[in-house]
mmCIF file of C-alpha atoms in Angstrom:
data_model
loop_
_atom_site.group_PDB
_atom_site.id
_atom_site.type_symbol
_atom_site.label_atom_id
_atom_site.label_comp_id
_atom_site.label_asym_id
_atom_site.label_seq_id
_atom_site.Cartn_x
_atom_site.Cartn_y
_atom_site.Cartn_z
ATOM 1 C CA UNK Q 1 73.628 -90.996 124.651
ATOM 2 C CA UNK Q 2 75.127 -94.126 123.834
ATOM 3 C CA UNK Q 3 79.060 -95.289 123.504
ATOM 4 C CA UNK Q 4 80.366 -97.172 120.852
ATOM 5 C CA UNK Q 5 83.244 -98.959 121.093
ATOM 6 C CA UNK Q 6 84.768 -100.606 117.551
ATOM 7 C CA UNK Q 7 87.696 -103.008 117.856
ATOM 8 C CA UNK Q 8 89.843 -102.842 114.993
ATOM 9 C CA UNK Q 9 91.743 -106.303 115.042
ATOM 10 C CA UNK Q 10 94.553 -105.097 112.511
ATOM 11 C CA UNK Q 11 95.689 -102.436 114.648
ATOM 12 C CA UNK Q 12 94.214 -103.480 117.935
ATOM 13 C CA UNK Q 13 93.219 -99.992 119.123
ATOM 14 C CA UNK Q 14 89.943 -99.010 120.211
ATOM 15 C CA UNK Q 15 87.884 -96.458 118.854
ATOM 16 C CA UNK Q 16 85.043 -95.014 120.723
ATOM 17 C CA UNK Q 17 82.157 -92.629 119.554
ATOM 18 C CA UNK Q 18 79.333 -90.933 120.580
ATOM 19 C CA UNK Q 19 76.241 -91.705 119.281
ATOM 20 C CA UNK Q 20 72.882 -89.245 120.384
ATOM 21 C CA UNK Q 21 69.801 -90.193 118.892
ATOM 22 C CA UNK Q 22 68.307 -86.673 117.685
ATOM 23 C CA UNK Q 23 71.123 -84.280 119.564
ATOM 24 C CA UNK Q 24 69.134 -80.987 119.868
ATOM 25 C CA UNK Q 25 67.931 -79.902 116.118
ATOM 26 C CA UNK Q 26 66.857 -76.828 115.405
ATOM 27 C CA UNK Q 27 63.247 -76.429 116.544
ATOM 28 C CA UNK Q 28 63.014 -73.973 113.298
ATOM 29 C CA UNK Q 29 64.659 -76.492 111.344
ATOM 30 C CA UNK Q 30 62.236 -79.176 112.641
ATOM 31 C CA UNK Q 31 59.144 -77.021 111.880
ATOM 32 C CA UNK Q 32 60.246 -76.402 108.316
ATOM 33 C CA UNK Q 33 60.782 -79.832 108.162
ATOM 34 C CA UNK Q 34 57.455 -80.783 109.007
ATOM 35 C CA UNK Q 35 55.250 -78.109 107.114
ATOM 36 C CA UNK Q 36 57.299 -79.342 103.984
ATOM 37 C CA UNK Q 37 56.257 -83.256 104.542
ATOM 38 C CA UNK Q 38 52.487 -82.152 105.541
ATOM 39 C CA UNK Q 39 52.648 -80.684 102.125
ATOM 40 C CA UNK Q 40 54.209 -83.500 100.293
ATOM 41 C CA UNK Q 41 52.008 -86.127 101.818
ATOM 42 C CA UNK Q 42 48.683 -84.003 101.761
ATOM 43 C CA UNK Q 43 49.767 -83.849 97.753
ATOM 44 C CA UNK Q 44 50.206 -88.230 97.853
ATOM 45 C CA UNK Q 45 46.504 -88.287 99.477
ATOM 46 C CA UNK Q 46 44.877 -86.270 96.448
ATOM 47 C CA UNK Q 47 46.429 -88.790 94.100
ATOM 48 C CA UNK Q 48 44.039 -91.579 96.044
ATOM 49 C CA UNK Q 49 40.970 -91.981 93.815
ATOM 50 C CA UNK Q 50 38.273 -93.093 95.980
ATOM 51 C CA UNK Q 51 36.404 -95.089 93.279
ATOM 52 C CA UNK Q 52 39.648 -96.910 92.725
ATOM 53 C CA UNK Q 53 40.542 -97.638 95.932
ATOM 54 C CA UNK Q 54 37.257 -99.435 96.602
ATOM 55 C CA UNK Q 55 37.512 -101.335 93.107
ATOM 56 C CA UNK Q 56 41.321 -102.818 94.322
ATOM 57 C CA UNK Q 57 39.986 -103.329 97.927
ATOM 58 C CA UNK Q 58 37.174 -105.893 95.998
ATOM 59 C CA UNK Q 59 39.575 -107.346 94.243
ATOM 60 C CA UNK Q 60 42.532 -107.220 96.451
ATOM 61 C CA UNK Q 61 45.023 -110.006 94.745
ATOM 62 C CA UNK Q 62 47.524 -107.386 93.380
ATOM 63 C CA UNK Q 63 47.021 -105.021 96.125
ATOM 64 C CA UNK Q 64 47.948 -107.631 98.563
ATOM 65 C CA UNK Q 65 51.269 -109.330 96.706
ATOM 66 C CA UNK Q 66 52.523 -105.558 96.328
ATOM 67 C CA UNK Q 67 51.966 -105.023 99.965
ATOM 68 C CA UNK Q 68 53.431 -108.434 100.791
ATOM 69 C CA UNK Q 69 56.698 -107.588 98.621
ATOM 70 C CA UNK Q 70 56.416 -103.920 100.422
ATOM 71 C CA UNK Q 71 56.520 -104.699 103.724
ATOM 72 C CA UNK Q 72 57.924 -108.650 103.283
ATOM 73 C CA UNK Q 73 60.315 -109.045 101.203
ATOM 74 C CA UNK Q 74 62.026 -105.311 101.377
ATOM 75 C CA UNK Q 75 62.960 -105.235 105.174
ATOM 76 C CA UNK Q 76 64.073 -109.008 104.982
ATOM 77 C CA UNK Q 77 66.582 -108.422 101.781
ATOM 78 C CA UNK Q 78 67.893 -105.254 103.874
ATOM 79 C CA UNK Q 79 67.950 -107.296 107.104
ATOM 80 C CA UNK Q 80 70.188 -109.741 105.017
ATOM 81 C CA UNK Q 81 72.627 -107.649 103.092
ATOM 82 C CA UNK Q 82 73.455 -105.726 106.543
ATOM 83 C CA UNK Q 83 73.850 -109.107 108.241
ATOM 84 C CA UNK Q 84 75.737 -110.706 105.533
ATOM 85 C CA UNK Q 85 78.210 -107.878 104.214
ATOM 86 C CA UNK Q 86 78.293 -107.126 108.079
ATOM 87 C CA UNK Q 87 78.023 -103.653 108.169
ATOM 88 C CA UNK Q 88 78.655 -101.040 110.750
ATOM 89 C CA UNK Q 89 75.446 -100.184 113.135
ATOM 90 C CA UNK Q 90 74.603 -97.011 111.237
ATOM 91 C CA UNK Q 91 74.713 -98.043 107.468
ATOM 92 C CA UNK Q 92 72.808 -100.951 109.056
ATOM 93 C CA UNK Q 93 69.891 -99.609 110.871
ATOM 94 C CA UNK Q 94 69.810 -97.278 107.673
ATOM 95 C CA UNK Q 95 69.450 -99.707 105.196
ATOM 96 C CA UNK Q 96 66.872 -101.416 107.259
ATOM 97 C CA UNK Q 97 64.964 -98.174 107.512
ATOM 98 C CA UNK Q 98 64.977 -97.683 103.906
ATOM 99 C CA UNK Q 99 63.801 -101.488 103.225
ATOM 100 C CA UNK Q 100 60.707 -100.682 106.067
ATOM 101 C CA UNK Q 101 59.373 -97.837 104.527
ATOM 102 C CA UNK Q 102 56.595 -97.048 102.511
ATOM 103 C CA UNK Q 103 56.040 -96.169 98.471
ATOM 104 C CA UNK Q 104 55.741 -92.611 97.453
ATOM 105 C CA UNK Q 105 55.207 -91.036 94.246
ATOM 106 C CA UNK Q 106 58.415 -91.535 92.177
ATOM 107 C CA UNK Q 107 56.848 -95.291 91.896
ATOM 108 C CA UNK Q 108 53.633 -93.604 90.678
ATOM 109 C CA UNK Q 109 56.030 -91.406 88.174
ATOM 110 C CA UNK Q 110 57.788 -94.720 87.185
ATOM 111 C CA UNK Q 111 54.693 -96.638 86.653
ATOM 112 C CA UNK Q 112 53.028 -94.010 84.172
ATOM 113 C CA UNK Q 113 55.940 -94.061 81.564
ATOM 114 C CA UNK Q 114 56.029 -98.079 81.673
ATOM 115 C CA UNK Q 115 52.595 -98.069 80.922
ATOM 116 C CA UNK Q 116 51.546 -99.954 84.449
ATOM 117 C CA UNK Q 117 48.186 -100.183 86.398
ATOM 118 C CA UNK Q 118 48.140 -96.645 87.801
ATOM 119 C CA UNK Q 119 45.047 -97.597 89.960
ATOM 120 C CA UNK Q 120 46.742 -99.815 91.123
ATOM 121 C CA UNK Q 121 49.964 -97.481 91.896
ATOM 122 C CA UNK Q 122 48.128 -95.514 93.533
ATOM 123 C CA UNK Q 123 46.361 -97.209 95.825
ATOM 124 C CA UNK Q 124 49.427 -99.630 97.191
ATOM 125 C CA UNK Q 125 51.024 -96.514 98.036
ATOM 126 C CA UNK Q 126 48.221 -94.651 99.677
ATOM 127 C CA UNK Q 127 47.484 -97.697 101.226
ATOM 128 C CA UNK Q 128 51.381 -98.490 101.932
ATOM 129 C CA UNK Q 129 51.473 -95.266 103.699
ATOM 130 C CA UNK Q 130 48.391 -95.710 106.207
ATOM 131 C CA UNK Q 131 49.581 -99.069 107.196
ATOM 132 C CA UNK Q 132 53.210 -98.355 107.904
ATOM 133 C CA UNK Q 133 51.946 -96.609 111.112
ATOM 134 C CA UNK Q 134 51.976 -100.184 111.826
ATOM 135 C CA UNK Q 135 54.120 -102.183 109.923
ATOM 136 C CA UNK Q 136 57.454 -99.710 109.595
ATOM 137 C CA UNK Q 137 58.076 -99.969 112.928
ATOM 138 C CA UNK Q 138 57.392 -103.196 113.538
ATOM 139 C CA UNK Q 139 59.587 -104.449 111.237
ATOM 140 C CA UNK Q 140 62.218 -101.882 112.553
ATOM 141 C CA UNK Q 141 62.073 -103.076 115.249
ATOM 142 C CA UNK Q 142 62.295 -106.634 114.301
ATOM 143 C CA UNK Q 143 64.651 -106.295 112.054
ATOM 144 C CA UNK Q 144 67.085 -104.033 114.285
ATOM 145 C CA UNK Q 145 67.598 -106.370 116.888
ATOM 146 C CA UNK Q 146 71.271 -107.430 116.087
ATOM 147 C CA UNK Q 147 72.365 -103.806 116.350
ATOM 148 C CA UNK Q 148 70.204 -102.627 119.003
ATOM 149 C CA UNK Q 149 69.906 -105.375 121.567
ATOM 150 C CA UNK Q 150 73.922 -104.511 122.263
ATOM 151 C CA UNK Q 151 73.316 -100.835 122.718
ATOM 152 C CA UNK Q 152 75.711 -100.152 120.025
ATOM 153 C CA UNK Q 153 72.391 -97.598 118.102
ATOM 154 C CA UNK Q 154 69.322 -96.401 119.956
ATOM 155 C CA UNK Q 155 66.362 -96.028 117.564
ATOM 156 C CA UNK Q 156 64.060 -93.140 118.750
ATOM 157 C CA UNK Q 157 60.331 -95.052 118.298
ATOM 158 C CA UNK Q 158 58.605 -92.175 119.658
ATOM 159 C CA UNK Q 159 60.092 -89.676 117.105
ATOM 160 C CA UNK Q 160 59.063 -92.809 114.770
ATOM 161 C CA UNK Q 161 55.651 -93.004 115.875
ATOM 162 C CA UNK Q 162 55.318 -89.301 116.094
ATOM 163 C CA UNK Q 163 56.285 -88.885 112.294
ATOM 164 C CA UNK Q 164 54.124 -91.304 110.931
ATOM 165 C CA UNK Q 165 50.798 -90.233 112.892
ATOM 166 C CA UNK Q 166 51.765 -87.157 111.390
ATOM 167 C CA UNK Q 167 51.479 -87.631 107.907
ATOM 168 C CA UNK Q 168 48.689 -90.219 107.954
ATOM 169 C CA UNK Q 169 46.509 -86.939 108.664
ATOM 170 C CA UNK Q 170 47.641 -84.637 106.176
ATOM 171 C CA UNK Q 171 47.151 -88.481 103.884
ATOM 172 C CA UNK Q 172 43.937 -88.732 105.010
ATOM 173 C CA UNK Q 173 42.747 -85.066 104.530
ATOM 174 C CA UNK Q 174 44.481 -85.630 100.675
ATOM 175 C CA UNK Q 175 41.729 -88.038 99.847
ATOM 176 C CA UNK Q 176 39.048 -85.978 100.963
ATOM 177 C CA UNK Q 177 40.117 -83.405 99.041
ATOM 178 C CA UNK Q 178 40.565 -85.039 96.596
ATOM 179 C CA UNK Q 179 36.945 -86.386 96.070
ATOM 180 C CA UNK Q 180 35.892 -82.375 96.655
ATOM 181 C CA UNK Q 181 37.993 -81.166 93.995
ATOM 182 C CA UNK Q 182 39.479 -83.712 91.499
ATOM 183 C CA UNK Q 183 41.000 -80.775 89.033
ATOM 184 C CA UNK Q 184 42.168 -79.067 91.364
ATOM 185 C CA UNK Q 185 43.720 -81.849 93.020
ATOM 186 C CA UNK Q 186 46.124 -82.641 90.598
ATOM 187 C CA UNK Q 187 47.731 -79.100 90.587
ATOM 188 C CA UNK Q 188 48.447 -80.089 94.076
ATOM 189 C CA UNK Q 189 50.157 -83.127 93.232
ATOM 190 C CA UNK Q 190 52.193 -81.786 91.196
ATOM 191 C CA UNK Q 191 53.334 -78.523 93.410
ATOM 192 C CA UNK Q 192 53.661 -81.619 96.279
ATOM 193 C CA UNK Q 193 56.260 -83.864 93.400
ATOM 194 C CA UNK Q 194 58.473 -80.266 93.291
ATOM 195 C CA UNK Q 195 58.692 -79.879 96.967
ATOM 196 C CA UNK Q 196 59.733 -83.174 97.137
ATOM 197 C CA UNK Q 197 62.178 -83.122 94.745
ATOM 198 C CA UNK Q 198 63.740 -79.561 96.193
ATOM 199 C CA UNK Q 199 63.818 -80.788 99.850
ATOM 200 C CA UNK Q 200 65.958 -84.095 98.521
ATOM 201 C CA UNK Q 201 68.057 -82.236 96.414
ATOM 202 C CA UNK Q 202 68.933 -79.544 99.129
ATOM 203 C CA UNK Q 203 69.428 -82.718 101.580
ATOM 204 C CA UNK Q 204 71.507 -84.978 99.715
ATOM 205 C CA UNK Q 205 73.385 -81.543 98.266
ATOM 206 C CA UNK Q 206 74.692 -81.108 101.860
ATOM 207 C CA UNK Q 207 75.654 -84.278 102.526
ATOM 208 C CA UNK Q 208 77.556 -84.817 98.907
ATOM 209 C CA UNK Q 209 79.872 -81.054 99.992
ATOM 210 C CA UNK Q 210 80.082 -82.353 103.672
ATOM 211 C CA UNK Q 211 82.345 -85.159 102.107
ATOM 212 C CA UNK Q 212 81.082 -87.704 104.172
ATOM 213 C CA UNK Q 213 79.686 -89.402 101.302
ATOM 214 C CA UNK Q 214 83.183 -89.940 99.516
ATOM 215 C CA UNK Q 215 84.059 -91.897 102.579
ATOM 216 C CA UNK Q 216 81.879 -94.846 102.270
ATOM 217 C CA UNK Q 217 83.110 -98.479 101.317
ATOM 218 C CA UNK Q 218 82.379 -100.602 98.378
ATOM 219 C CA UNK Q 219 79.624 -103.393 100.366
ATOM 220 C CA UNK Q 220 78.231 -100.266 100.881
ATOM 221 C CA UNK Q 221 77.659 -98.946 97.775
ATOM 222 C CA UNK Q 222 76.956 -102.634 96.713
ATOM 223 C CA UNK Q 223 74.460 -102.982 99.162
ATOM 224 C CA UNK Q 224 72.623 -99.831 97.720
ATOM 225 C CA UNK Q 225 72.248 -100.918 94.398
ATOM 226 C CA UNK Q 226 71.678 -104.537 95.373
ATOM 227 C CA UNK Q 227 68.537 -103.660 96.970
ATOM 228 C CA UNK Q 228 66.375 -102.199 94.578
ATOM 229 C CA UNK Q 229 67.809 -104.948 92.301
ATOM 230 C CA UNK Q 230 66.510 -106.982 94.552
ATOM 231 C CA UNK Q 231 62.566 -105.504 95.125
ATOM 232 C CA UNK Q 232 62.375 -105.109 91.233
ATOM 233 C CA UNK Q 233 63.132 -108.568 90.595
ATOM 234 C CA UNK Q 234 61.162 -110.402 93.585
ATOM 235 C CA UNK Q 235 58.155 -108.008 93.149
ATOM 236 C CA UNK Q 236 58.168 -108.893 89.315
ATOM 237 C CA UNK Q 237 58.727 -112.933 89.881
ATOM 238 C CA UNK Q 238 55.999 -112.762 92.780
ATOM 239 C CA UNK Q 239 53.555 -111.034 91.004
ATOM 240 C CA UNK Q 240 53.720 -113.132 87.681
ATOM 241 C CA UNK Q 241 53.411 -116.472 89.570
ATOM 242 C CA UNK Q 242 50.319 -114.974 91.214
ATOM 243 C CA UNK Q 243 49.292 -114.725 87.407
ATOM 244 C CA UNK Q 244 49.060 -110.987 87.203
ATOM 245 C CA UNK Q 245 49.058 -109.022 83.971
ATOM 246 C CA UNK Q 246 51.892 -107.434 82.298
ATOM 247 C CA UNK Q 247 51.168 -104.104 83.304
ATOM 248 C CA UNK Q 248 50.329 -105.450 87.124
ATOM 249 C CA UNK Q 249 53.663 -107.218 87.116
ATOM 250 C CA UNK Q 250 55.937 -104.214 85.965
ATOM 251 C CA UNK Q 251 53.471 -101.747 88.741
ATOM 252 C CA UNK Q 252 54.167 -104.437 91.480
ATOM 253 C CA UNK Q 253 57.941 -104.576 89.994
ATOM 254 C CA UNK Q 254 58.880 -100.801 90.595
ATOM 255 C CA UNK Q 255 56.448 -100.366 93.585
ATOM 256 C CA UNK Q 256 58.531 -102.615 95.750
ATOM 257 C CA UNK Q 257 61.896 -101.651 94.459
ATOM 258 C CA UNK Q 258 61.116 -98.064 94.768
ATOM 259 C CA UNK Q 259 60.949 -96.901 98.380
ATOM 260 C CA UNK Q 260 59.528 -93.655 99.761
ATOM 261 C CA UNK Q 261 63.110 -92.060 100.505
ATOM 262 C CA UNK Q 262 62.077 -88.668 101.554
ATOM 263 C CA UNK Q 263 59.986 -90.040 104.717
ATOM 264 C CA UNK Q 264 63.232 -91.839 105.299
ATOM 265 C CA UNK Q 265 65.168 -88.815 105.327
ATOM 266 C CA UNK Q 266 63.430 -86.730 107.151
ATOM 267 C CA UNK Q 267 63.257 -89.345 109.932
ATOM 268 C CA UNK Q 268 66.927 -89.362 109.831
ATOM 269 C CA UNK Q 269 67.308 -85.712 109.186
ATOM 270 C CA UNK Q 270 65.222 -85.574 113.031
ATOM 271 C CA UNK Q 271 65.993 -88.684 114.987
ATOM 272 C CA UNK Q 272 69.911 -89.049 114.973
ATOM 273 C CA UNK Q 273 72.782 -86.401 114.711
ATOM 274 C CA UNK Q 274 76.827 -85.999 114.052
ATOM 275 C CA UNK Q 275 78.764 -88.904 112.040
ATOM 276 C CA UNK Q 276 75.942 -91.307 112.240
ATOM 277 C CA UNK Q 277 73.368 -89.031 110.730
ATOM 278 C CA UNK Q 278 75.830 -88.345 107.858
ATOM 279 C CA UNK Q 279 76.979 -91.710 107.299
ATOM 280 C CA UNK Q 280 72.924 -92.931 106.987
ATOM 281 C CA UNK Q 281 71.899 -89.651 104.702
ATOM 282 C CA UNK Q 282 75.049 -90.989 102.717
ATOM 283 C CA UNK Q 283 73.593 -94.286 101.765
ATOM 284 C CA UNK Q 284 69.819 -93.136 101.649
ATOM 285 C CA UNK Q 285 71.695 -91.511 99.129
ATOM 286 C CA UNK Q 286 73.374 -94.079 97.224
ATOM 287 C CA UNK Q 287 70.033 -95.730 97.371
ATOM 288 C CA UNK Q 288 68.207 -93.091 95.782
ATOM 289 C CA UNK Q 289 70.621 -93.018 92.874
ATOM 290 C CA UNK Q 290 70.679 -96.863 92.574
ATOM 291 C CA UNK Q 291 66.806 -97.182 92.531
ATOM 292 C CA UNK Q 292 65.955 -94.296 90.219
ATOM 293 C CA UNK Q 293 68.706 -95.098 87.955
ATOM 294 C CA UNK Q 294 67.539 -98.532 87.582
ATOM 295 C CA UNK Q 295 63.630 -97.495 87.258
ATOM 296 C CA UNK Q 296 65.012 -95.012 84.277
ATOM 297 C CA UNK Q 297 66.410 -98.301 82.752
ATOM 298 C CA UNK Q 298 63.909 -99.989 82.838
ATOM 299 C CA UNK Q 299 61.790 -97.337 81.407
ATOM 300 C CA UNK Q 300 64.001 -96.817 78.767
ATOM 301 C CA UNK Q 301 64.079 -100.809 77.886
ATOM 302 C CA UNK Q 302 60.127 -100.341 77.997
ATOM 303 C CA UNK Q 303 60.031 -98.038 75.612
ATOM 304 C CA UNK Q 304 62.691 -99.802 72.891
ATOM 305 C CA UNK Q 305 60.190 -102.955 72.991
ATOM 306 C CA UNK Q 306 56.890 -100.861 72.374
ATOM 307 C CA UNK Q 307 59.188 -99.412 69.336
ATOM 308 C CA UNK Q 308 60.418 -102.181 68.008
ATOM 309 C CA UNK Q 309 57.341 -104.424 68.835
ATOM 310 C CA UNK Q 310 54.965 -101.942 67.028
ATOM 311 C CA UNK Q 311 57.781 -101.620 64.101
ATOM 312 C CA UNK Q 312 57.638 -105.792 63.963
ATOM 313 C CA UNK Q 313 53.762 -105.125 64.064
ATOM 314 C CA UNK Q 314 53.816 -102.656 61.394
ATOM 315 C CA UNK Q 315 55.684 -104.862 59.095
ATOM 316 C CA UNK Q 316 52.620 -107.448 59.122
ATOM 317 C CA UNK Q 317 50.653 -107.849 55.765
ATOM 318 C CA UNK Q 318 47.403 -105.768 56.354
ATOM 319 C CA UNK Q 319 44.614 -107.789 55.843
ATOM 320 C CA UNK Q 320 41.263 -106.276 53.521
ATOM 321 C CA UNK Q 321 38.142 -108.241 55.751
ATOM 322 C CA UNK Q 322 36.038 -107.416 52.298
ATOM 323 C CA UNK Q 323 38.599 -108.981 50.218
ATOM 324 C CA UNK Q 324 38.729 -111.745 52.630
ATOM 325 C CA UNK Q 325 35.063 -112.546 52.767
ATOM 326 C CA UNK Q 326 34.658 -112.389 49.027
ATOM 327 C CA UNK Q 327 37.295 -114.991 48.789
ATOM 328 C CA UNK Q 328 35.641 -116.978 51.329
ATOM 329 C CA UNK Q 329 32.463 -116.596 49.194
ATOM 330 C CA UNK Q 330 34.441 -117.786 45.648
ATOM 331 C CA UNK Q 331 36.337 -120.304 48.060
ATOM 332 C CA UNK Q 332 35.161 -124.153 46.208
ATOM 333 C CA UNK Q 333 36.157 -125.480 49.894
ATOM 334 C CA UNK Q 334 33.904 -123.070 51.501
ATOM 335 C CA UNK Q 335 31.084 -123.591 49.239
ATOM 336 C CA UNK Q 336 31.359 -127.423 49.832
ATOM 337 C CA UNK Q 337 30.838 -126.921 53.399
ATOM 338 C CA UNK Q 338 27.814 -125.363 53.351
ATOM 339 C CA UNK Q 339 24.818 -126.998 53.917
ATOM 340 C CA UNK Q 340 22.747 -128.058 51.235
ATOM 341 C CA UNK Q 341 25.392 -127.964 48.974
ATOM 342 C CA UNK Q 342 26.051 -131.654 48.915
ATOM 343 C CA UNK Q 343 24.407 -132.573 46.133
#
């Protein structure tokens, strides 16, 4: 247990708080919890081709700038925006937790409908998921240091640790199961995407009626929606000057600005408790809204420029090839430079 004490210099009063990093949670509540992410991440694992994954591992230039912008450039932006806008410890140990964790499969979702490298989707986050065992908290831990080296927030590593051991089996077992049954697979994937969706909704539902959320301040709520901005644009800019293809670029694009917010949540949901739990479900949140909303525009903006580009495409004269080699046949240029026509 940890005290807090906030100055406020306007009205020169001190404030104090109690902070417990995971309180006493429901053991029930904590078993539900994890039976719900084995599911979810067993269903990630049977999206892992294992034919793809070795063709991206040969080749591994866009696999490595999407992990680079992944685990890079996500937990520095974060790092920056909670050390710049100067945020309170919570909002800023949350936003550095979002910018440290993996991909998940709204990325895969958003890189189907802009017509992106799913192989390669797919295996930066399969392969974003086994190596933030490593990398998530590292850069947590890193990038935590202003707000932690006080004592003002104690990050539970060993819940941490725990989690993500936990999930890189159910991952793991995925792929194998996969490469058993490849139809059936894909059923699970999708009953995994609902789960998903129904644990986050019944999450962020509590938090929007427990009114914490209508609490939070405008760098806040800034700071949510610069972030994905943020990943979207760097992953895009970094990927192109690497000469990447279109689709590579827009994969690499939504990849990093999309985050795997439900292993963020749940970590939250079992490592911290009270006001501080609220206010970090609160801008997890604002995050989610912020980065799908943006991934739906630029869906949308996708599909306008396939309409209008095939539309502009349309409007082409069609060309006859039999018309056009018979003219090239009558052609008095044509026949002139032929050999043995000289004379």
């Amino acid at each position: 247990m940890t005290l807090i004490m906030d100055l406020d210099m306007n009205k020169t009063s001190v404030n104090t708080t109690l902070i417990t990093p995971s309180g006493e949670p429901s053991v029930i509540l904590d078993i539900i919890l994890y039976v719900l992410l084995i599911i979810v991440m067993f269903s990630l694992g049977c999206t892992a081709d294992e034919k793809n994954l070795r063709l991206n591992f040969k080749r591994p230039c866009g696999l490595l700038i999407g992990l680079c912008c992944q685990f890079g450039i996500m937990p520095l932006s974060t790092f920056l925006l909670a050390f710049l806008l100067k945020f309170k410890s919570s909002y800023a140990v949350a936003i550095i937790i979002v910018g440290c964790c993996p991909g998940g499969m709204a990325s895969n979702m958003a890189s189907y409908w802009v017509d992106g490298d799913m192989d390669l989707s797919l295996c930066m986050t399969v392969t974003s998921v086994l190596l933030s065992v490593i990398m998530m908290p590292l850069n947590l831990y890193i990038y935590s240091i202003p707000w932690t080296h006080i004592g003002t927030i104690i990050i539970p590593y060993k819940n941490l640790g725990f989690m993500l051991l936990f999930i890189l089996i159910p991952v793991c077992f995925g792929i194998f199961t996969r490469r058993l049954i490849a139809k059936k697979a894909e059923i699970i994937v999708k009953v995994g995407f609902i789960v998903g969706t129904l644990t986050m909704i019944v999450f962020f539902g509590a938090v929007v009626i427990n009114g914490q959320m209508w609490n939070i301040s405008a760098s806040v709520i800034c700071a949510g929606f610069l972030s994905p901005c943020i990943g979207y644009s760097l992953g895009f800019l970094f990927a192109r000057l690497s000469r990447q293809s279109w689709a590579r670029c827009r994969t690499i694009c939504l990849e990093t600005g999309i985050q795997n917010a439900y292993t963020c949540a749940i970590f939250i949901e079992l490592s911290f408790s009270g006001l501080i739990q609220q206010e970090m479900m609160s801008y997890v949140l604002i995050y989610i809204i912020a980065s799908y909303g943006l991934a739906s525009l630029v869906i949308e903006g996708h599909i306008i420029y396939k309409k209008c580009f095939k539309k502009h495409r349309s409007q082409l004269p069609v060309v006859n090839v039999e018309e056009l080699q018979s003219f090239n046949a009558h052609d008095p240029l044509t026949e002139q430079s032929k050999p043995g026509m000289e004379e």
